[in-house]
Amino acid sequence: MAVARPLRVLGLIAIGLWVFFLYQLFGPTGSPKAPGEHVENMDRDPNLDITGEPEGVILRRADKGYAPGPEGTSRINATLLSLVRNEEVDGIVQAMRDLERTWNSKFNYPWTFFNDKPFSEEFKKRTRAETKAEIRYGRAAFELQLIPAEHWDVPSWINEELFQESAQILKENDIQYGSMKSYHQMCRWNSGLFYKHPALKDTQYYWRVEPKVHFFCDVDYDVFRYMQDGNKTYGFTINLYDAPASIPTLWPETAKFLAQHPEYMHENNAMPWVTDNKRRPDHNSKANGYSTCHFWTNFEIADMSFWRSQAYEDYFNHLDRAGGFFYERWGDAPVHSIALGLFEDASKIHWFRDIGYQHIPFFNCPNSPKCKGCVTGRFTDGESWLMKEDCRPNWFKYVGLG
Ligand SMILES: Nc1nc2c(ncn2[C@@H]2O[C@H](COP(=O)(O)OP(=O)(O)O)[C@@H](O)[C@H]2O)c(=O)[nH]1
Ligand SMILES: *[C@@H]1O[C@H](CO)[C@@H](O)[C@H](O)[C@H]1NC(C)=O
Ligand SMILES: *[C@@H]1O[C@H](CO)[C@@H](O)[C@H](O)[C@H]1NC(C)=O
Ligand SMILES: [Mg+2]
């Protein structure tokens, strides 16, 4: 009896050590945690933390000022950019009013509007009334802003019958706008053509604005200057999951492209973000390997040099030939996001946490006295299932709050 007890104790210690050893091997990985680990399940939204200007930002350049007009200012090579229809004039006027009030009235960056049809007199008159900045290119401004037919028209290799059949399938899968041809044209143009428009020949950066969006927070620094001085390629506010049925072959086509062009992968890419299958494995599997997480491109502040690079040009052409802009409903959001995630240095992609923004039904609303009209940390005022569409935690986890 006297010997049995110490043996039993030794046995328990041995089992304990073995379990500990297995835990070390297979258990959850411990510290250091990735920057966004704690928001994995949105326990803590970083929008709840007090937000100020990004680190190191210069508020205003004193040298030449920001007076409106083409000459002699501290502005850099950039424009506010909007593709818009005549019928959406109320919506774009409202969006302009918000952005002029919170930011552009201090910096007077020019506006550039694009349309597949000539702008109406009413559209010109009402948009001109909203800004003291240039609406671009002086006399010929509005004529230049017509999109060239070869950029907008459905390309010759797209088969109309096949498009109609595919539209039916998209409809059965509840893909919004799936059978609306102009929506497909818009997504293709925003993916790979807008930056080739002659009116943007001398422009490097743009801030995309859609009708009816809202801006809530005063921004007191030159955002484009921040992009340039900070070597940023791309800025976003909201990160969302996409509907897998709109992009079933986007990732397989991307994989084919990568096999042909492994040299385009950036060494500091965001591949783990692009291919995450942990938070919503259903999305990853239905999209055949892509998480579907994307920058929501109705807001984007970006350097067109990236879209104009050989890597992106080749990628877009590959996708365009594959036909998915029409036979599926590839959006410019997943296309831009995958390209950035693979071919760009992830540290050059910036979350503009300080720009309060809404495009129905989602918000980016920081915790800052500079914001009015949105609720701090509220991601959506729509139905509760929409919360699940937020995939910012993935970006924070794999790349950081940057
Ligand atoms: N000129 C023009 N603009 C369009 C067309 N289709 C979409 N847009 C613009 O493209 C952007 C996205 O379209 P929108 O209807 O807002 O799509 P959603 O945000 O995905 O619901 C908006 O700026 C629209 O004004 C079109 O056929 N012609
Ligand atoms: C602005 O950017 C465009 C495109 O990168 C370039 O061609 C042009 O020379 C630039 N202009 C200025 C004044 O920097
Ligand atoms: C941006 O890039 C330039 C040139 O490579 C470098 O000198 C500068 O330090 C960089 N700035 C930042 C903020 O990273
Ligand atoms: Mg929209």
Tab-separated table of C-alpha atoms and ligand atoms in Angstrom:
chain	number	residue	atom	x	y	z
A	1	MET	CA	0.000	0.000	0.000
A	2	ALA	CA	2.757	2.406	0.987
A	3	VAL	CA	4.488	2.148	-2.425
A	4	ALA	CA	1.303	2.299	-4.503
A	5	ARG	CA	0.560	5.912	-3.700
A	6	PRO	CA	3.859	7.524	-4.923
A	7	LEU	CA	3.587	5.410	-8.099
A	8	ARG	CA	0.088	6.659	-8.732
A	9	VAL	CA	1.310	10.224	-8.210
A	10	LEU	CA	4.170	9.699	-10.648
A	11	GLY	CA	1.704	8.253	-13.158
A	12	LEU	CA	-0.543	11.292	-12.865
A	13	ILE	CA	2.443	13.601	-13.305
A	14	ALA	CA	3.473	11.661	-16.435
A	15	ILE	CA	-0.026	11.925	-17.904
A	16	GLY	CA	-0.106	15.606	-16.998
A	17	LEU	CA	3.207	16.244	-18.776
A	18	TRP	CA	2.027	14.306	-21.828
A	19	VAL	CA	-1.184	16.348	-22.063
A	20	PHE	CA	0.810	19.535	-21.639
A	21	PHE	CA	3.165	18.410	-24.419
A	22	LEU	CA	0.248	17.670	-26.785
A	23	TYR	CA	-1.329	21.009	-25.919
A	24	GLN	CA	1.907	22.770	-26.852
A	25	LEU	CA	1.937	20.950	-30.182
A	26	PHE	CA	-1.704	21.165	-31.196
A	27	GLY	CA	-3.382	23.616	-28.868
A	28	PRO	CA	-4.348	27.157	-29.824
A	29	THR	CA	-1.330	29.318	-30.553
A	30	GLY	CA	-0.569	31.692	-27.725
A	31	SER	CA	0.923	35.170	-27.694
A	32	PRO	CA	1.918	37.289	-29.433
A	33	LYS	CA	-1.549	37.773	-30.817
A	34	ALA	CA	-2.082	39.327	-34.217
A	35	PRO	CA	-3.291	42.930	-33.997
A	36	GLY	CA	-6.918	42.130	-34.677
A	37	GLU	CA	-7.178	38.811	-32.856
A	38	HIS	CA	-9.330	40.268	-30.114
A	39	VAL	CA	-11.951	41.432	-32.605
A	40	GLU	CA	-12.263	37.976	-34.160
A	41	ASN	CA	-15.900	37.855	-33.093
A	42	MET	CA	-16.362	41.599	-32.870
A	43	ASP	CA	-15.911	41.575	-29.079
A	44	ARG	CA	-14.206	44.856	-29.496
A	45	ASP	CA	-14.698	46.987	-32.587
A	46	PRO	CA	-11.688	49.303	-33.088
A	47	ASN	CA	-14.170	52.030	-34.059
A	48	LEU	CA	-15.002	52.216	-30.353
A	49	ASP	CA	-11.483	53.430	-29.598
A	50	ILE	CA	-10.891	57.167	-29.749
A	51	THR	CA	-9.812	58.039	-33.276
A	52	GLY	CA	-7.695	60.989	-34.330
A	53	GLU	CA	-5.666	61.815	-37.418
A	54	PRO	CA	-3.339	59.118	-38.759
A	55	GLU	CA	0.148	59.173	-37.305
A	56	GLY	CA	2.596	61.684	-38.732
A	57	VAL	CA	0.084	63.512	-40.872
A	58	ILE	CA	0.770	67.112	-41.906
A	59	LEU	CA	-2.510	68.995	-41.508
A	60	ARG	CA	-2.090	71.708	-44.114
A	61	ARG	CA	0.826	72.690	-46.239
A	62	ALA	CA	1.468	76.362	-45.688
A	63	ASP	CA	3.345	76.988	-48.948
A	64	LYS	CA	0.876	77.608	-51.738
A	65	GLY	CA	-2.481	77.080	-50.072
A	66	TYR	CA	-5.519	75.349	-51.494
A	67	ALA	CA	-7.428	78.046	-53.344
A	68	PRO	CA	-9.753	76.639	-55.991
A	69	GLY	CA	-8.647	76.732	-59.621
A	70	PRO	CA	-6.087	74.985	-61.763
A	71	GLU	CA	-2.926	76.900	-60.874
A	72	GLY	CA	-0.355	77.195	-58.123
A	73	THR	CA	-1.644	75.267	-55.133
A	74	SER	CA	-0.403	72.674	-52.647
A	75	ARG	CA	-2.761	70.084	-54.050
A	76	ILE	CA	-1.345	66.986	-55.585
A	77	ASN	CA	-2.350	65.199	-58.736
A	78	ALA	CA	-5.784	63.938	-57.734
A	79	THR	CA	-9.523	64.158	-58.298
A	80	LEU	CA	-12.826	63.243	-56.746
A	81	LEU	CA	-14.407	60.809	-59.138
A	82	SER	CA	-17.936	59.697	-59.766
A	83	LEU	CA	-19.625	57.543	-62.353
A	84	VAL	CA	-23.224	58.609	-62.238
A	85	ARG	CA	-26.491	58.756	-64.185
A	86	ASN	CA	-28.474	61.904	-64.914
A	87	GLU	CA	-31.396	60.491	-62.907
A	88	GLU	CA	-29.162	60.293	-59.837
A	89	VAL	CA	-28.526	64.012	-59.627
A	90	ASP	CA	-30.323	64.359	-56.267
A	91	GLY	CA	-28.192	61.570	-54.810
A	92	ILE	CA	-24.886	62.913	-56.074
A	93	VAL	CA	-25.716	66.451	-54.940
A	94	GLN	CA	-26.372	65.090	-51.448
A	95	ALA	CA	-23.075	63.136	-51.448
A	96	MET	CA	-21.167	66.177	-52.739
A	97	ARG	CA	-22.687	68.358	-50.062
A	98	ASP	CA	-21.471	65.957	-47.334
A	99	LEU	CA	-17.968	65.618	-48.726
A	100	GLU	CA	-17.578	69.319	-49.445
A	101	ARG	CA	-18.720	70.184	-45.924
A	102	THR	CA	-16.498	67.675	-44.108
A	103	TRP	CA	-13.420	67.859	-46.297
A	104	ASN	CA	-13.221	69.268	-49.772
A	105	SER	CA	-14.228	72.869	-49.052
A	106	LYS	CA	-10.856	73.047	-47.209
A	107	PHE	CA	-8.803	71.616	-50.068
A	108	ASN	CA	-10.751	72.171	-53.279
A	109	TYR	CA	-9.782	69.070	-55.166
A	110	PRO	CA	-11.467	68.982	-58.589
A	111	TRP	CA	-14.452	66.770	-59.304
A	112	THR	CA	-14.623	64.495	-62.337
A	113	PHE	CA	-17.971	63.013	-63.360
A	114	PHE	CA	-18.329	60.185	-65.847
A	115	ASN	CA	-21.377	58.924	-67.660
A	116	ASP	CA	-22.200	56.587	-70.541
A	117	LYS	CA	-24.687	59.233	-71.769
A	118	PRO	CA	-24.223	62.998	-72.075
A	119	PHE	CA	-24.904	64.872	-68.839
A	120	SER	CA	-28.086	66.916	-68.789
A	121	GLU	CA	-28.094	70.681	-68.319
A	122	GLU	CA	-29.792	70.164	-64.984
A	123	PHE	CA	-27.061	67.789	-63.844
A	124	LYS	CA	-24.323	70.261	-64.770
A	125	LYS	CA	-26.060	73.195	-63.190
A	126	ARG	CA	-26.842	71.467	-59.913
A	127	THR	CA	-23.427	69.858	-59.433
A	128	ARG	CA	-21.622	73.104	-60.270
A	129	ALA	CA	-23.588	74.812	-57.514
A	130	GLU	CA	-22.194	72.429	-54.855
A	131	THR	CA	-18.493	73.228	-55.102
A	132	LYS	CA	-16.118	76.086	-55.621
A	133	ALA	CA	-13.538	73.590	-56.891
A	134	GLU	CA	-13.070	72.897	-60.585
A	135	ILE	CA	-15.359	70.460	-62.277
A	136	ARG	CA	-12.678	69.202	-64.444
A	137	TYR	CA	-11.152	70.420	-67.672
A	138	GLY	CA	-12.618	73.841	-68.195
A	139	ARG	CA	-14.528	74.462	-71.425
A	140	ALA	CA	-14.737	70.917	-72.682
A	141	ALA	CA	-15.328	69.492	-69.227
A	142	PHE	CA	-18.597	67.703	-69.725
A	143	GLU	CA	-17.940	66.527	-73.273
A	144	LEU	CA	-14.748	64.838	-72.075
A	145	GLN	CA	-16.618	62.973	-69.429
A	146	LEU	CA	-18.506	60.735	-71.789
A	147	ILE	CA	-17.141	57.206	-71.558
A	148	PRO	CA	-15.698	55.968	-74.872
A	149	ALA	CA	-17.969	53.301	-76.391
A	150	GLU	CA	-15.127	50.798	-76.586
A	151	HIS	CA	-14.789	51.016	-72.806
A	152	TRP	CA	-18.485	50.640	-72.014
A	153	ASP	CA	-19.908	48.354	-74.682
A	154	VAL	CA	-20.169	44.621	-74.101
A	155	PRO	CA	-16.987	43.164	-75.623
A	156	SER	CA	-17.209	41.230	-78.891
A	157	TRP	CA	-16.303	37.861	-77.344
A	158	ILE	CA	-19.341	37.851	-75.061
A	159	ASN	CA	-22.140	35.678	-76.401
A	160	GLU	CA	-25.575	37.267	-75.971
A	161	GLU	CA	-27.456	33.993	-75.642
A	162	LEU	CA	-25.060	32.717	-73.028
A	163	PHE	CA	-25.365	36.034	-71.186
A	164	GLN	CA	-29.168	35.684	-71.106
A	165	GLU	CA	-28.966	32.101	-69.842
A	166	SER	CA	-26.460	33.073	-67.181
A	167	ALA	CA	-28.595	36.008	-66.112
A	168	GLN	CA	-31.397	33.535	-65.461
A	169	ILE	CA	-29.165	31.451	-63.205
A	170	LEU	CA	-28.016	34.560	-61.325
A	171	LYS	CA	-31.645	35.473	-60.837
A	172	GLU	CA	-32.454	32.031	-59.447
A	173	ASN	CA	-29.568	32.520	-57.017
A	174	ASP	CA	-30.957	35.898	-55.920
A	175	ILE	CA	-27.961	37.808	-57.185
A	176	GLN	CA	-28.911	41.463	-57.110
A	177	TYR	CA	-28.754	43.179	-60.542
A	178	GLY	CA	-27.728	39.818	-62.105
A	179	SER	CA	-29.879	40.295	-65.185
A	180	MET	CA	-29.284	44.030	-65.537
A	181	LYS	CA	-26.744	44.299	-68.343
A	182	SER	CA	-25.681	47.853	-67.530
A	183	TYR	CA	-24.706	46.745	-64.017
A	184	HIS	CA	-22.313	44.183	-65.509
A	185	GLN	CA	-20.912	46.891	-67.795
A	186	MET	CA	-20.461	49.191	-64.821
A	187	CYS	CA	-18.604	46.531	-62.808
A	188	ARG	CA	-16.291	45.791	-65.724
A	189	TRP	CA	-15.601	49.483	-66.329
A	190	ASN	CA	-14.869	50.099	-62.655
A	191	SER	CA	-12.610	47.052	-62.569
A	192	GLY	CA	-10.351	47.698	-65.481
A	193	LEU	CA	-11.225	50.709	-67.597
A	194	PHE	CA	-12.050	53.903	-65.722
A	195	TYR	CA	-8.401	54.831	-65.188
A	196	LYS	CA	-7.799	54.642	-68.949
A	197	HIS	CA	-10.259	57.439	-69.627
A	198	PRO	CA	-8.497	60.306	-71.461
A	199	ALA	CA	-9.789	62.803	-68.867
A	200	LEU	CA	-7.629	61.067	-66.217
A	201	LYS	CA	-4.465	60.960	-68.286
A	202	ASP	CA	-2.756	63.510	-66.041
A	203	THR	CA	-4.185	62.313	-62.758
A	204	GLN	CA	-2.631	59.873	-60.332
A	205	TYR	CA	-4.954	59.604	-57.310
A	206	TYR	CA	-8.751	59.499	-57.049
A	207	TRP	CA	-11.422	59.312	-54.391
A	208	ARG	CA	-14.476	57.468	-55.615
A	209	VAL	CA	-17.849	58.866	-54.629
A	210	GLU	CA	-21.292	57.382	-55.298
A	211	PRO	CA	-24.680	59.044	-55.222
A	212	LYS	CA	-26.437	58.990	-51.828
A	213	VAL	CA	-23.392	58.128	-49.726
A	214	HIS	CA	-22.826	60.034	-46.482
A	215	PHE	CA	-19.725	61.478	-44.845
A	216	PHE	CA	-19.974	62.226	-41.137
A	217	CYS	CA	-16.628	63.425	-39.822
A	218	ASP	CA	-14.587	66.570	-40.313
A	219	VAL	CA	-11.319	65.618	-41.930
A	220	ASP	CA	-8.769	68.393	-41.584
A	221	TYR	CA	-5.784	67.088	-43.495
A	222	ASP	CA	-5.060	66.619	-47.185
A	223	VAL	CA	-5.997	62.976	-47.619
A	224	PHE	CA	-4.320	62.707	-51.026
A	225	ARG	CA	-1.108	64.167	-49.638
A	226	TYR	CA	-1.297	61.572	-46.865
A	227	MET	CA	-1.552	58.831	-49.506
A	228	GLN	CA	1.420	60.177	-51.418
A	229	ASP	CA	3.730	60.983	-48.482
A	230	GLY	CA	2.845	57.737	-46.714
A	231	ASN	CA	3.451	55.666	-49.877
A	232	LYS	CA	-0.102	54.314	-49.753
A	233	THR	CA	-1.677	52.678	-52.779
A	234	TYR	CA	-5.181	52.093	-51.534
A	235	GLY	CA	-7.500	53.299	-48.801
A	236	PHE	CA	-10.795	51.750	-47.670
A	237	THR	CA	-13.376	52.150	-44.928
A	238	ILE	CA	-15.493	48.976	-45.053
A	239	ASN	CA	-14.624	45.320	-45.612
A	240	LEU	CA	-17.439	42.897	-46.541
A	241	TYR	CA	-18.150	39.339	-47.622
A	242	ASP	CA	-19.487	38.915	-51.139
A	243	ALA	CA	-22.248	36.654	-52.446
A	244	PRO	CA	-20.337	33.541	-53.589
A	245	ALA	CA	-22.862	32.842	-56.361
A	246	SER	CA	-21.782	36.078	-58.079
A	247	ILE	CA	-18.167	34.861	-58.417
A	248	PRO	CA	-17.909	31.039	-58.545
A	249	THR	CA	-15.047	31.010	-61.084
A	250	LEU	CA	-13.265	34.240	-60.128
A	251	TRP	CA	-10.826	32.467	-57.837
A	252	PRO	CA	-10.213	29.491	-60.180
A	253	GLU	CA	-9.449	31.990	-62.985
A	254	THR	CA	-7.159	33.884	-60.630
A	255	ALA	CA	-5.356	30.648	-59.765
A	256	LYS	CA	-4.813	29.973	-63.493
A	257	PHE	CA	-3.434	33.463	-63.922
A	258	LEU	CA	-1.083	33.030	-60.955
A	259	ALA	CA	0.223	29.779	-62.404
A	260	GLN	CA	1.158	31.706	-65.557
A	261	HIS	CA	2.515	34.725	-63.666
A	262	PRO	CA	3.979	33.760	-60.305
A	263	GLU	CA	6.341	36.750	-60.638
A	264	TYR	CA	3.476	39.188	-59.986
A	265	MET	CA	2.919	38.036	-56.405
A	266	HIS	CA	4.209	40.618	-53.942
A	267	GLU	CA	6.450	39.217	-51.230
A	268	ASN	CA	4.427	41.044	-48.573
A	269	ASN	CA	1.039	40.022	-49.988
A	270	ALA	CA	-2.218	39.464	-48.089
A	271	MET	CA	-2.854	35.925	-49.382
A	272	PRO	CA	-4.023	34.648	-45.948
A	273	TRP	CA	-6.708	37.365	-45.961
A	274	VAL	CA	-7.740	36.551	-49.530
A	275	THR	CA	-8.052	32.819	-48.886
A	276	ASP	CA	-9.245	32.731	-45.252
A	277	ASN	CA	-11.605	29.796	-44.686
A	278	LYS	CA	-12.025	29.969	-40.929
A	279	ARG	CA	-14.661	32.583	-40.208
A	280	ARG	CA	-17.051	31.682	-43.026
A	281	PRO	CA	-15.969	28.373	-44.545
A	282	ASP	CA	-19.217	28.205	-46.543
A	283	HIS	CA	-18.236	31.341	-48.448
A	284	ASN	CA	-14.750	30.103	-49.155
A	285	SER	CA	-15.971	26.759	-50.472
A	286	LYS	CA	-18.776	28.181	-52.619
A	287	ALA	CA	-16.328	30.699	-54.074
A	288	ASN	CA	-13.860	27.851	-54.666
A	289	GLY	CA	-11.045	29.110	-52.479
A	290	TYR	CA	-11.620	32.854	-52.090
A	291	SER	CA	-12.893	34.096	-48.733
A	292	THR	CA	-15.052	36.628	-50.660
A	293	CYS	CA	-13.835	39.320	-48.242
A	294	HIS	CA	-13.355	42.562	-50.159
A	295	PHE	CA	-12.852	46.291	-49.810
A	296	TRP	CA	-16.229	47.880	-50.421
A	297	THR	CA	-15.327	49.879	-53.494
A	298	ASN	CA	-18.127	52.419	-53.512
A	299	PHE	CA	-15.556	54.145	-51.297
A	300	GLU	CA	-11.984	54.009	-52.479
A	301	ILE	CA	-9.060	56.392	-52.334
A	302	ALA	CA	-6.332	55.049	-54.522
A	303	ASP	CA	-3.240	55.518	-56.623
A	304	MET	CA	-4.046	54.632	-60.238
A	305	SER	CA	-0.420	53.650	-60.832
A	306	PHE	CA	-1.381	50.267	-59.404
A	307	TRP	CA	-4.242	49.771	-61.878
A	308	ARG	CA	-1.957	50.994	-64.643
A	309	SER	CA	0.791	48.498	-63.804
A	310	GLN	CA	1.620	45.579	-66.095
A	311	ALA	CA	0.570	43.081	-63.413
A	312	TYR	CA	-2.928	44.535	-63.089
A	313	GLU	CA	-3.299	45.083	-66.827
A	314	ASP	CA	-2.487	41.425	-67.476
A	315	TYR	CA	-4.755	40.267	-64.657
A	316	PHE	CA	-7.707	42.341	-65.849
A	317	ASN	CA	-7.278	41.176	-69.443
A	318	HIS	CA	-7.175	37.569	-68.294
A	319	LEU	CA	-10.421	38.013	-66.330
A	320	ASP	CA	-12.066	39.991	-69.103
A	321	ARG	CA	-11.396	37.227	-71.634
A	322	ALA	CA	-12.682	34.602	-69.205
A	323	GLY	CA	-16.116	36.250	-69.461
A	324	GLY	CA	-17.140	36.353	-65.791
A	325	PHE	CA	-18.072	40.022	-65.856
A	326	PHE	CA	-21.082	38.889	-67.909
A	327	TYR	CA	-21.589	35.141	-67.400
A	328	GLU	CA	-21.263	35.619	-63.669
A	329	ARG	CA	-21.555	38.960	-61.880
A	330	TRP	CA	-17.981	39.703	-60.918
A	331	GLY	CA	-17.909	43.013	-59.093
A	332	ASP	CA	-15.118	45.533	-59.207
A	333	ALA	CA	-14.860	45.075	-55.438
A	334	PRO	CA	-13.661	41.448	-55.390
A	335	VAL	CA	-11.537	42.032	-58.500
A	336	HIS	CA	-9.769	45.078	-57.032
A	337	SER	CA	-9.442	43.375	-53.660
A	338	ILE	CA	-7.912	40.141	-54.925
A	339	ALA	CA	-5.427	42.063	-57.082
A	340	LEU	CA	-4.409	44.293	-54.176
A	341	GLY	CA	-4.215	41.307	-51.842
A	342	LEU	CA	-1.867	39.441	-54.162
A	343	PHE	CA	0.162	41.961	-56.156
A	344	GLU	CA	0.575	44.843	-53.711
A	345	ASP	CA	2.548	45.322	-50.514
A	346	ALA	CA	-0.098	44.889	-47.800
A	347	SER	CA	1.469	47.700	-45.777
A	348	LYS	CA	0.454	50.122	-48.559
A	349	ILE	CA	-3.232	49.488	-47.953
A	350	HIS	CA	-4.752	51.807	-45.396
A	351	TRP	CA	-7.926	51.624	-43.335
A	352	PHE	CA	-9.332	55.180	-43.181
A	353	ARG	CA	-10.814	54.638	-39.753
A	354	ASP	CA	-11.222	58.393	-39.311
A	355	ILE	CA	-13.479	58.911	-42.341
A	356	GLY	CA	-17.063	58.433	-41.195
A	357	TYR	CA	-18.950	56.907	-44.102
A	358	GLN	CA	-22.200	55.277	-45.105
A	359	HIS	CA	-23.406	53.576	-48.233
A	360	ILE	CA	-26.679	51.870	-47.454
A	361	PRO	CA	-26.803	49.615	-45.435
A	362	PHE	CA	-23.306	49.825	-43.855
A	363	PHE	CA	-21.372	52.408	-41.865
A	364	ASN	CA	-17.879	53.226	-40.767
A	365	CYS	CA	-18.438	55.386	-37.703
A	366	PRO	CA	-15.422	56.279	-35.564
A	367	ASN	CA	-15.342	57.464	-31.978
A	368	SER	CA	-14.384	61.086	-32.445
A	369	PRO	CA	-15.724	64.529	-31.560
A	370	LYS	CA	-15.238	65.381	-35.245
A	371	CYS	CA	-18.182	63.150	-36.243
A	372	LYS	CA	-21.860	64.037	-36.418
A	373	GLY	CA	-24.832	62.058	-37.638
A	374	CYS	CA	-23.692	58.461	-37.136
A	375	VAL	CA	-23.523	56.158	-34.118
A	376	THR	CA	-20.000	55.247	-32.960
A	377	GLY	CA	-19.207	51.623	-33.754
A	378	ARG	CA	-22.531	50.918	-35.445
A	379	PHE	CA	-21.875	48.810	-38.508
A	380	THR	CA	-25.390	48.628	-39.889
A	381	ASP	CA	-28.850	49.977	-39.161
A	382	GLY	CA	-30.332	47.222	-41.316
A	383	GLU	CA	-31.484	43.755	-40.253
A	384	SER	CA	-29.317	41.932	-37.734
A	385	TRP	CA	-28.075	39.248	-40.181
A	386	LEU	CA	-26.184	42.020	-41.977
A	387	MET	CA	-23.723	42.087	-39.035
A	388	LYS	CA	-22.320	38.803	-40.320
A	389	GLU	CA	-21.268	40.489	-43.555
A	390	ASP	CA	-18.561	42.484	-41.759
A	391	CYS	CA	-15.160	40.989	-42.488
A	392	ARG	CA	-12.945	43.783	-41.158
A	393	PRO	CA	-11.821	41.397	-38.380
A	394	ASN	CA	-10.104	39.304	-41.079
A	395	TRP	CA	-8.153	42.267	-42.345
A	396	PHE	CA	-7.157	43.300	-38.814
A	397	LYS	CA	-6.162	39.747	-37.982
A	398	TYR	CA	-3.995	39.049	-40.999
A	399	VAL	CA	-2.699	42.502	-41.843
A	400	GLY	CA	-3.358	44.810	-38.895
A	401	LEU	CA	-4.980	48.128	-38.160
A	402	GLY	CA	-2.365	49.960	-40.297
B	1	LIG	N1	-23.655	56.525	-65.901
B	1	LIG	C1	-23.986	55.354	-65.366
B	1	LIG	N2	-23.657	55.102	-64.091
B	1	LIG	C2	-24.005	53.905	-63.557
B	1	LIG	C3	-24.669	52.902	-64.289
B	1	LIG	N3	-24.874	51.842	-63.495
B	1	LIG	C4	-24.332	52.157	-62.292
B	1	LIG	N4	-23.804	53.411	-62.319
B	1	LIG	C5	-23.097	54.088	-61.221
B	1	LIG	O1	-22.243	53.112	-60.662
B	1	LIG	C6	-22.226	53.197	-59.255
B	1	LIG	C7	-22.733	51.902	-58.642
B	1	LIG	O2	-24.086	51.712	-58.974
B	1	LIG	P1	-25.210	51.518	-57.882
B	1	LIG	O3	-26.520	51.528	-58.585
B	1	LIG	O4	-25.004	52.501	-56.770
B	1	LIG	O5	-24.895	50.025	-57.385
B	1	LIG	P2	-24.774	49.443	-55.901
B	1	LIG	O6	-24.054	50.465	-55.084
B	1	LIG	O7	-23.997	48.195	-56.097
B	1	LIG	O8	-26.171	49.209	-55.454
B	1	LIG	C8	-23.045	54.420	-58.907
B	1	LIG	O9	-22.144	55.526	-58.843
B	1	LIG	C9	-23.988	54.572	-60.088
B	1	LIG	O10	-24.335	55.914	-60.277
B	1	LIG	C10	-25.007	53.206	-65.671
B	1	LIG	O11	-25.591	52.404	-66.392
B	1	LIG	N5	-24.631	54.427	-66.149
B	2	LIG	C1	0.134	63.489	-62.608
B	2	LIG	O1	0.031	62.069	-62.752
B	2	LIG	C2	0.068	61.611	-64.097
B	2	LIG	C3	-0.185	60.121	-64.067
B	2	LIG	O2	0.682	59.467	-63.163
B	2	LIG	C4	1.383	62.020	-64.768
B	2	LIG	O3	1.378	61.606	-66.099
B	2	LIG	C5	1.536	63.537	-64.684
B	2	LIG	O4	2.770	63.901	-65.192
B	2	LIG	C6	1.402	64.011	-63.244
B	2	LIG	N1	1.429	65.473	-63.230
B	2	LIG	C7	2.034	66.168	-62.276
B	2	LIG	C8	1.915	67.653	-62.372
B	2	LIG	O5	2.669	65.640	-61.372
B	3	LIG	C1	8.114	56.405	-48.828
B	3	LIG	O1	9.039	55.916	-49.795
B	3	LIG	C2	10.194	56.722	-49.901
B	3	LIG	C3	11.003	56.218	-51.088
B	3	LIG	O2	11.092	54.824	-51.092
B	3	LIG	C4	10.962	56.696	-48.584
B	3	LIG	O3	12.121	57.501	-48.666
B	3	LIG	C5	10.063	57.210	-47.465
B	3	LIG	O4	10.702	57.086	-46.215
B	3	LIG	C6	8.758	56.429	-47.427
B	3	LIG	N1	7.838	57.058	-46.502
B	3	LIG	C7	7.125	56.368	-45.614
B	3	LIG	C8	6.248	57.168	-44.706
B	3	LIG	O5	7.162	55.159	-45.533
B	4	MG	MG	-24.324	52.482	-54.810
